[in-house]
PDB file of C-alpha atoms in Angstrom:
ATOM      1  CA  MET A  12       0.000   0.000   0.000  1.00 51.00           C
ATOM      2  CA  SER A  13       2.853   2.318   0.833  1.00 61.00           C
ATOM      3  CA  THR A  14       4.579   1.510  -2.410  1.00 71.00           C
ATOM      4  CA  THR A  15       1.488   2.508  -4.332  1.00 72.00           C
ATOM      5  CA  HIS A  16       1.280   5.693  -2.342  1.00 72.00           C
ATOM      6  CA  GLN A  17       4.871   6.522  -3.098  1.00 76.00           C
ATOM      7  CA  VAL A  18       4.334   5.920  -6.813  1.00 71.00           C
ATOM      8  CA  ASP A  19       1.307   8.179  -6.784  1.00 73.00           C
ATOM      9  CA  LYS A  20       3.301  10.814  -4.981  1.00 76.00           C
ATOM     10  CA  GLN A  21       6.103  10.588  -7.502  1.00 76.00           C
ATOM     11  CA  LEU A  22       3.589  10.862 -10.317  1.00 73.00           C
ATOM     12  CA  ASP A  23       2.074  13.965  -8.712  1.00 75.00           C
ATOM     13  CA  LEU A  24       5.503  15.527  -8.407  1.00 78.00           C
ATOM     14  CA  MET A  25       6.273  14.755 -12.049  1.00 78.00           C
ATOM     15  CA  VAL A  26       2.937  16.178 -13.169  1.00 74.00           C
ATOM     16  CA  LYS A  27       3.524  19.368 -11.163  1.00 79.00           C
ATOM     17  CA  PHE A  28       7.018  19.664 -12.599  1.00 78.00           C
ATOM     18  CA  ILE A  29       5.711  19.238 -16.145  1.00 78.00           C
ATOM     19  CA  LEU A  30       2.918  21.748 -15.496  1.00 75.00           C
ATOM     20  CA  ASN A  31       5.374  24.243 -14.024  1.00 80.00           C
ATOM     21  CA  GLU A  32       7.673  23.805 -17.017  1.00 77.00           C
ATOM     22  CA  ALA A  33       4.727  24.187 -19.382  1.00 72.00           C
ATOM     23  CA  ASN A  34       3.512  27.331 -17.625  1.00 77.00           C
ATOM     24  CA  SER A  35       7.026  28.752 -17.621  1.00 77.00           C
ATOM     25  CA  LYS A  36       7.379  28.065 -21.338  1.00 76.00           C
ATOM     26  CA  ALA A  37       3.961  29.527 -22.020  1.00 74.00           C
ATOM     27  CA  GLU A  38       4.883  32.722 -20.156  1.00 75.00           C
ATOM     28  CA  GLU A  39       8.172  32.882 -22.016  1.00 75.00           C
ATOM     29  CA  ILE A  40       6.366  32.470 -25.342  1.00 75.00           C
ATOM     30  CA  ASN A  41       3.773  35.085 -24.381  1.00 70.00           C
ATOM     31  CA  THR A  42       6.485  37.536 -23.354  1.00 73.00           C
ATOM     32  CA  LYS A  43       8.400  36.936 -26.543  1.00 66.00           C
ATOM     33  CA  THR A  44       5.219  37.310 -28.602  1.00 75.00           C
ATOM     34  CA  GLU A  45       4.382  40.614 -26.917  1.00 71.00           C
ATOM     35  CA  ASP A  46       7.927  41.878 -27.532  1.00 72.00           C
ATOM     36  CA  ASP A  47       7.717  40.837 -31.190  1.00 74.00           C
ATOM     37  CA  VAL A  48       4.334  42.513 -31.556  1.00 73.00           C
ATOM     38  CA  MET A  49       5.606  45.678 -29.895  1.00 77.00           C
ATOM     39  CA  ARG A  50       8.742  45.652 -32.056  1.00 80.00           C
ATOM     40  CA  GLU A  51       6.691  45.186 -35.235  1.00 77.00           C
ATOM     41  CA  LYS A  52       4.305  47.894 -34.078  1.00 74.00           C
ATOM     42  CA  ASN A  53       7.182  50.296 -33.490  1.00 79.00           C
ATOM     43  CA  GLU A  54       8.670  49.420 -36.882  1.00 80.00           C
ATOM     44  CA  LEU A  55       5.319  50.097 -38.563  1.00 74.00           C
ATOM     45  CA  ILE A  56       4.958  53.412 -36.735  1.00 78.00           C
ATOM     46  CA  LYS A  57       8.500  54.396 -37.689  1.00 79.00           C
ATOM     47  CA  LEU A  58       7.876  53.401 -41.306  1.00 78.00           C
ATOM     48  CA  GLN A  59       4.597  55.333 -41.471  1.00 77.00           C
ATOM     49  CA  LYS A  60       6.245  58.397 -39.914  1.00 78.00           C
ATOM     50  CA  GLN A  61       8.992  58.192 -42.512  1.00 82.00           C
ATOM     51  CA  LYS A  62       6.428  57.875 -45.313  1.00 79.00           C
ATOM     52  CA  ILE A  63       4.491  60.862 -43.975  1.00 82.00           C
ATOM     53  CA  GLY A  64       7.716  62.870 -43.685  1.00 79.00           C
ATOM     54  CA  ASP A  65       8.777  61.939 -47.211  1.00 82.00           C
ATOM     55  CA  GLU A  66       5.334  62.820 -48.577  1.00 81.00           C
ATOM     56  CA  TYR A  67       5.388  66.158 -46.759  1.00 78.00           C
ATOM     57  CA  LYS A  68       8.831  66.950 -48.176  1.00 83.00           C
ATOM     58  CA  ARG A  69       7.662  65.965 -51.659  1.00 85.00           C
ATOM     59  CA  LYS A  70       4.591  68.176 -51.451  1.00 84.00           C
ATOM     60  CA  GLU A  71       6.617  71.026 -49.938  1.00 81.00           C
ATOM     61  CA  LYS A  72       9.103  70.779 -52.803  1.00 85.00           C
ATOM     62  CA  ALA A  73       6.254  70.646 -55.336  1.00 85.00           C
ATOM     63  CA  VAL A  74       4.712  73.789 -53.823  1.00 82.00           C
ATOM     64  CA  GLU A  75       8.096  75.538 -53.932  1.00 84.00           C
ATOM     65  CA  ILE A  76       8.584  74.570 -57.582  1.00 88.00           C
ATOM     66  CA  SER A  77       5.049  75.738 -58.411  1.00 83.00           C
ATOM     67  CA  LYS A  78       5.740  79.084 -56.746  1.00 83.00           C
ATOM     68  CA  LYS A  79       8.980  79.486 -58.724  1.00 84.00           C
ATOM     69  CA  ILE A  80       7.210  78.609 -61.981  1.00 87.00           C
ATOM     70  CA  ALA A  81       4.373  81.027 -61.224  1.00 83.00           C
ATOM     71  CA  HIS A  82       6.871  83.765 -60.343  1.00 76.00           C
ATOM     72  CA  SER A  83       8.838  83.096 -63.521  1.00 80.00           C
ATOM     73  CA  ASN A  84       5.641  83.201 -65.595  1.00 81.00           C
ATOM     74  CA  GLU A  85       4.619  86.488 -64.006  1.00 79.00           C
ATOM     75  CA  LEU A  86       8.045  87.956 -64.748  1.00 73.00           C
ATOM     76  CA  ALA A  87       7.797  86.766 -68.351  1.00 76.00           C
ATOM     77  CA  LYS A  88       4.302  88.272 -68.726  1.00 75.00           C
ATOM     78  CA  SER A  89       5.446  91.546 -67.219  1.00 65.00           C
ATOM     79  CA  ARG A  90       8.471  91.619 -69.512  1.00 71.00           C
ATOM     80  CA  VAL A  91       6.288  91.005 -72.573  1.00 73.00           C
ATOM     81  CA  MET A  92       3.872  93.748 -71.478  1.00 70.00           C
ATOM     82  CA  ILE A  93       6.739  96.198 -70.975  1.00 66.00           C
ATOM     83  CA  LEU A  94       8.281  95.334 -74.340  1.00 64.00           C
ATOM     84  CA  LYS A  95       4.899  95.716 -76.060  1.00 68.00           C
ATOM     85  CA  ALA A  96       4.373  99.076 -74.359  1.00 64.00           C
ATOM     86  CA  ARG A  97       7.824 100.183 -75.496  1.00 65.00           C
ATOM     87  CA  GLU A  98       7.132  99.077 -79.064  1.00 68.00           C
ATOM     88  CA  VAL A  99       3.858 101.008 -78.999  1.00 66.00           C
ATOM     89  CA  GLY A 100       5.773 104.096 -77.862  1.00 62.00           C
ATOM     90  CA  VAL A 101       8.409 103.666 -80.570  1.00 62.00           C
ATOM     91  CA  GLN A 102       5.697 103.075 -83.204  1.00 68.00           C
ATOM     92  CA  LYS A 103       3.945 106.289 -82.150  1.00 74.00           C
ATOM     93  CA  ILE A 104       7.146 108.184 -82.886  1.00 71.00           C
ATOM     94  CA  LEU A 105       7.273 106.610 -86.354  1.00 68.00           C
ATOM     95  CA  ASP A 106       3.603 107.427 -86.971  1.00 72.00           C
ATOM     96  CA  THR A 107       4.174 111.014 -85.882  1.00 75.00           C
ATOM     97  CA  ALA A 108       7.171 111.337 -88.190  1.00 71.00           C
ATOM     98  CA  ARG A 109       5.213 109.782 -91.066  1.00 74.00           C
ATOM     99  CA  SER A 110       2.332 112.222 -90.575  1.00 74.00           C
ATOM    100  CA  ARG A 111       4.776 115.104 -90.920  1.00 81.00           C
ATOM    101  CA  LEU A 112       6.196 113.825 -94.216  1.00 80.00           C
ATOM    102  CA  GLU A 113       3.174 115.062 -96.124  1.00 79.00           C
ATOM    103  CA  GLU A 114       3.777 118.529 -94.701  1.00 85.00           C
ATOM    104  CA  LEU A 115       7.294 118.385 -96.170  1.00 86.00           C
ATOM    105  CA  SER A 116       5.896 117.694 -99.650  1.00 85.00           C
ATOM    106  CA  LYS A 117       3.931 120.941 -99.436  1.00 87.00           C
ATOM    107  CA  LYS A 118       6.949 123.140 -98.698  1.00 90.00           C
ATOM    108  CA  ASP A 119       9.113 125.031-101.198  1.00 90.00           C
ATOM    109  CA  ILE A 120      12.151 122.833-100.462  1.00 93.00           C
ATOM    110  CA  TYR A 121      10.268 119.800-101.807  1.00 94.00           C
ATOM    111  CA  GLY A 122      11.232 120.639-105.402  1.00 94.00           C
ATOM    112  CA  LYS A 123      14.939 120.649-104.485  1.00 95.00           C
ATOM    113  CA  LEU A 124      14.446 117.450-102.513  1.00 95.00           C
ATOM    114  CA  LEU A 125      12.969 115.735-105.582  1.00 97.00           C
ATOM    115  CA  VAL A 126      16.051 116.716-107.604  1.00 97.00           C
ATOM    116  CA  ASP A 127      18.324 115.180-104.949  1.00 96.00           C
ATOM    117  CA  LEU A 128      16.241 111.989-104.751  1.00 97.00           C
ATOM    118  CA  ILE A 129      16.307 111.572-108.544  1.00 97.00           C
ATOM    119  CA  VAL A 130      20.072 112.145-108.713  1.00 97.00           C
ATOM    120  CA  GLN A 131      20.578 109.575-105.994  1.00 96.00           C
ATOM    121  CA  GLY A 132      18.413 107.125-107.933  1.00 96.00           C
ATOM    122  CA  PHE A 133      20.459 107.694-111.113  1.00 97.00           C
ATOM    123  CA  THR A 134      23.632 106.943-109.155  1.00 96.00           C
ATOM    124  CA  ARG A 135      22.274 103.766-107.613  1.00 95.00           C
ATOM    125  CA  LEU A 136      20.874 102.372-110.849  1.00 96.00           C
ATOM    126  CA  ASP A 137      23.838 103.451-112.999  1.00 94.00           C
ATOM    127  CA  GLU A 138      21.824 102.819-116.166  1.00 94.00           C
ATOM    128  CA  PRO A 139      21.526 104.956-119.360  1.00 95.00           C
ATOM    129  CA  ASP A 140      17.711 104.763-119.505  1.00 95.00           C
ATOM    130  CA  VAL A 141      15.590 105.330-116.424  1.00 97.00           C
ATOM    131  CA  GLU A 142      11.839 105.562-115.841  1.00 96.00           C
ATOM    132  CA  ILE A 143      10.534 107.670-112.958  1.00 97.00           C
ATOM    133  CA  ARG A 144       7.256 107.176-111.127  1.00 97.00           C
ATOM    134  CA  SER A 145       5.676 109.731-108.816  1.00 96.00           C
ATOM    135  CA  ARG A 146       2.343 110.710-107.346  1.00 96.00           C
ATOM    136  CA  GLU A 147      -0.020 112.335-109.844  1.00 96.00           C
ATOM    137  CA  GLU A 148      -0.054 115.425-107.651  1.00 95.00           C
ATOM    138  CA  ASP A 149       3.748 115.640-108.033  1.00 96.00           C
ATOM    139  CA  ASN A 150       3.959 115.129-111.810  1.00 96.00           C
ATOM    140  CA  ALA A 151       4.489 118.808-112.596  1.00 96.00           C
ATOM    141  CA  LEU A 152       7.207 119.136-109.932  1.00 96.00           C
ATOM    142  CA  VAL A 153       8.963 115.969-111.103  1.00 97.00           C
ATOM    143  CA  LEU A 154       8.916 117.092-114.741  1.00 97.00           C
ATOM    144  CA  ARG A 155      10.645 120.304-113.662  1.00 96.00           C
ATOM    145  CA  ALA A 156      13.098 118.398-111.485  1.00 97.00           C
ATOM    146  CA  ILE A 157      14.212 115.874-114.132  1.00 97.00           C
ATOM    147  CA  PRO A 158      16.322 118.272-116.299  1.00 97.00           C
ATOM    148  CA  SER A 159      18.126 119.633-113.239  1.00 96.00           C
ATOM    149  CA  ALA A 160      18.719 116.127-111.904  1.00 97.00           C
ATOM    150  CA  VAL A 161      20.060 114.910-115.278  1.00 97.00           C
ATOM    151  CA  ALA A 162      22.417 117.884-115.572  1.00 97.00           C
ATOM    152  CA  GLN A 163      23.689 117.425-112.015  1.00 97.00           C
ATOM    153  CA  TYR A 164      24.217 113.672-112.506  1.00 97.00           C
ATOM    154  CA  GLU A 165      26.057 114.088-115.814  1.00 96.00           C
ATOM    155  CA  LYS A 166      28.253 116.824-114.363  1.00 95.00           C
ATOM    156  CA  THR A 167      29.146 114.702-111.317  1.00 95.00           C
ATOM    157  CA  THR A 168      29.671 111.345-113.041  1.00 95.00           C
ATOM    158  CA  GLY A 169      30.390 112.263-116.662  1.00 95.00           C
ATOM    159  CA  LYS A 170      27.743 109.691-117.687  1.00 95.00           C
ATOM    160  CA  LYS A 171      24.681 110.277-119.845  1.00 96.00           C
ATOM    161  CA  VAL A 172      21.214 109.330-118.662  1.00 96.00           C
ATOM    162  CA  ASN A 173      17.842 109.487-120.386  1.00 96.00           C
ATOM    163  CA  ALA A 174      15.017 109.906-117.854  1.00 96.00           C
ATOM    164  CA  THR A 175      11.286 109.829-118.557  1.00 96.00           C
ATOM    165  CA  LEU A 176       8.258 110.186-116.290  1.00 96.00           C
ATOM    166  CA  ASP A 177       5.945 107.160-116.267  1.00 95.00           C
ATOM    167  CA  THR A 178       2.486 108.702-115.968  1.00 94.00           C
ATOM    168  CA  LYS A 179       0.686 105.409-116.603  1.00 93.00           C
ATOM    169  CA  HIS A 180       1.771 103.870-113.310  1.00 93.00           C
ATOM    170  CA  PRO A 181       1.629 106.620-110.691  1.00 95.00           C
ATOM    171  CA  LEU A 182       2.456 106.103-107.041  1.00 96.00           C
ATOM    172  CA  PRO A 183      -0.411 106.087-104.504  1.00 95.00           C
ATOM    173  CA  PRO A 184      -1.749 109.506-103.540  1.00 94.00           C
ATOM    174  CA  SER A 185      -0.912 111.384-100.360  1.00 90.00           C
ATOM    175  CA  PRO A 186      -2.750 110.375 -97.153  1.00 88.00           C
ATOM    176  CA  SER A 187      -4.869 113.540 -97.214  1.00 86.00           C
ATOM    177  CA  LEU A 188      -6.043 112.891-100.789  1.00 87.00           C
ATOM    178  CA  ALA A 189      -6.447 109.140-100.348  1.00 84.00           C
ATOM    179  CA  GLY A 190      -8.548 109.410 -97.210  1.00 84.00           C
ATOM    180  CA  PRO A 191      -8.449 107.451 -93.933  1.00 81.00           C
ATOM    181  CA  LYS A 192      -9.763 104.221 -95.490  1.00 85.00           C
ATOM    182  CA  ALA A 193      -7.068 103.986 -98.162  1.00 84.00           C
ATOM    183  CA  LEU A 194      -4.925 100.860 -98.022  1.00 88.00           C
ATOM    184  CA  HIS A 195      -1.940 102.439 -99.768  1.00 90.00           C
ATOM    185  CA  THR A 196      -0.651 105.988 -99.641  1.00 91.00           C
ATOM    186  CA  CYS A 197       2.572 107.800-100.476  1.00 92.00           C
ATOM    187  CA  SER A 198       3.906 110.858 -98.654  1.00 91.00           C
ATOM    188  CA  GLY A 199       6.102 111.926-101.566  1.00 93.00           C
ATOM    189  CA  GLY A 200       9.333 111.148-103.356  1.00 95.00           C
ATOM    190  CA  VAL A 201       9.934 109.000-106.435  1.00 97.00           C
ATOM    191  CA  VAL A 202      10.578 105.449-107.593  1.00 97.00           C
ATOM    192  CA  LEU A 203      13.192 104.968-110.326  1.00 97.00           C
ATOM    193  CA  GLN A 204      13.566 101.852-112.419  1.00 96.00           C
ATOM    194  CA  THR A 205      15.310 100.556-115.491  1.00 94.00           C
ATOM    195  CA  LYS A 206      13.314  99.734-118.616  1.00 85.00           C
ATOM    196  CA  GLY A 207      10.879  96.931-117.858  1.00 81.00           C
ATOM    197  CA  GLY A 208      11.377  97.339-114.099  1.00 85.00           C
ATOM    198  CA  ARG A 209      14.335  94.934-113.938  1.00 89.00           C
ATOM    199  CA  ILE A 210      16.085  97.096-111.309  1.00 93.00           C
ATOM    200  CA  VAL A 211      14.108  99.340-108.961  1.00 95.00           C
ATOM    201  CA  CYS A 212      15.224 102.105-106.619  1.00 96.00           C
ATOM    202  CA  ASN A 213      12.499 103.153-104.198  1.00 96.00           C
ATOM    203  CA  ASN A 214      13.272 106.703-103.112  1.00 96.00           C
ATOM    204  CA  THR A 215       9.883 107.606-101.687  1.00 95.00           C
ATOM    205  CA  LEU A 216       9.807 109.592 -98.465  1.00 93.00           C
ATOM    206  CA  ASP A 217       8.038 106.724 -96.729  1.00 92.00           C
ATOM    207  CA  VAL A 218      10.797 104.231 -97.525  1.00 92.00           C
ATOM    208  CA  ARG A 219      13.541 106.704 -96.676  1.00 90.00           C
ATOM    209  CA  LEU A 220      11.866 107.379 -93.327  1.00 87.00           C
ATOM    210  CA  GLN A 221      11.578 103.653 -92.640  1.00 87.00           C
ATOM    211  CA  TYR A 222      15.290 103.112 -93.342  1.00 86.00           C
ATOM    212  CA  ALA A 223      16.282 106.077 -91.193  1.00 80.00           C
ATOM    213  CA  PHE A 224      13.930 105.019 -88.415  1.00 79.00           C
ATOM    214  CA  GLU A 225      15.209 101.428 -88.315  1.00 81.00           C
ATOM    215  CA  ALA A 226      18.757 102.724 -88.051  1.00 77.00           C
ATOM    216  CA  ALA A 227      17.766 105.110 -85.262  1.00 68.00           C
ATOM    217  CA  VAL A 228      15.583 102.712 -83.236  1.00 71.00           C
ATOM    218  CA  PRO A 229      18.386 101.567 -80.858  1.00 74.00           C
ATOM    219  CA  ALA A 230      19.260 105.177 -80.049  1.00 70.00           C
ATOM    220  CA  ILE A 231      15.573 106.070 -79.647  1.00 66.00           C
ATOM    221  CA  ARG A 232      15.024 103.195 -77.242  1.00 67.00           C
ATOM    222  CA  ALA A 233      18.139 104.074 -75.263  1.00 69.00           C
ATOM    223  CA  LYS A 234      16.945 107.673 -74.925  1.00 66.00           C
ATOM    224  CA  LEU A 235      13.339 106.860 -74.046  1.00 65.00           C
ATOM    225  CA  PHE A 236      13.862 103.787 -71.873  1.00 64.00           C
ATOM    226  CA  THR A 237      16.799 104.075 -69.491  1.00 63.00           C
ATOM    227  CA  VAL A 238      15.844 101.012 -67.402  1.00 55.00           C
ATOM    228  CA  ASP A 239      16.606  97.530 -68.720  1.00 60.00           C
ATOM    229  CA  VAL A 240      13.790  95.002 -68.856  1.00 54.00           C
ATOM    230  CA  PHE A 241      14.354  92.437 -66.073  1.00 53.00           C
TER     231      PHE A 241
END
């Protein structure tokens, strides 16, 4: 009976030992599991924080780039507006000068000017036969100017030239005669050409003004606009 009791006692001790070991292992596993969960949780939090930080930096950089682009666009628009305003101002000067050309054609010096323009045309063409075109309103003045221009050219160059006035193909009329709706006008001067129009020398006041104006534009801009466009 005692032997049986001892066996039972030993079995109880073994069972308790096994249970204690099992509980100890279970606690160890639980502790390890909690640590792993906490570690994974912290890693996830760290990762999410990093993602949020990266996204914030990306958006911040995008906003900064957008601001720079917008600022650059505004500067470009302002520059274009300033340049357009300057061109309008320069064009007004040209328009004012052009409007005064017609006044020149009504002055006494216009006859002498026609002689000079014709002589210059003879020199540029350097041809023995030249046709001259002018406004109908200037025909009488040009006919008087031709002999003087021929004599001056022959005296200066020693070359002969035969000049005739082409009345069949006149230049456009003056702005005042043509009216505000006219598409083409001429403020004065002449056009010289060889027979058949192979070589043409446009010595109208309008063309001469355009040439002079284009040459003077840099100086005009420098005088009117002292500040550089940013």
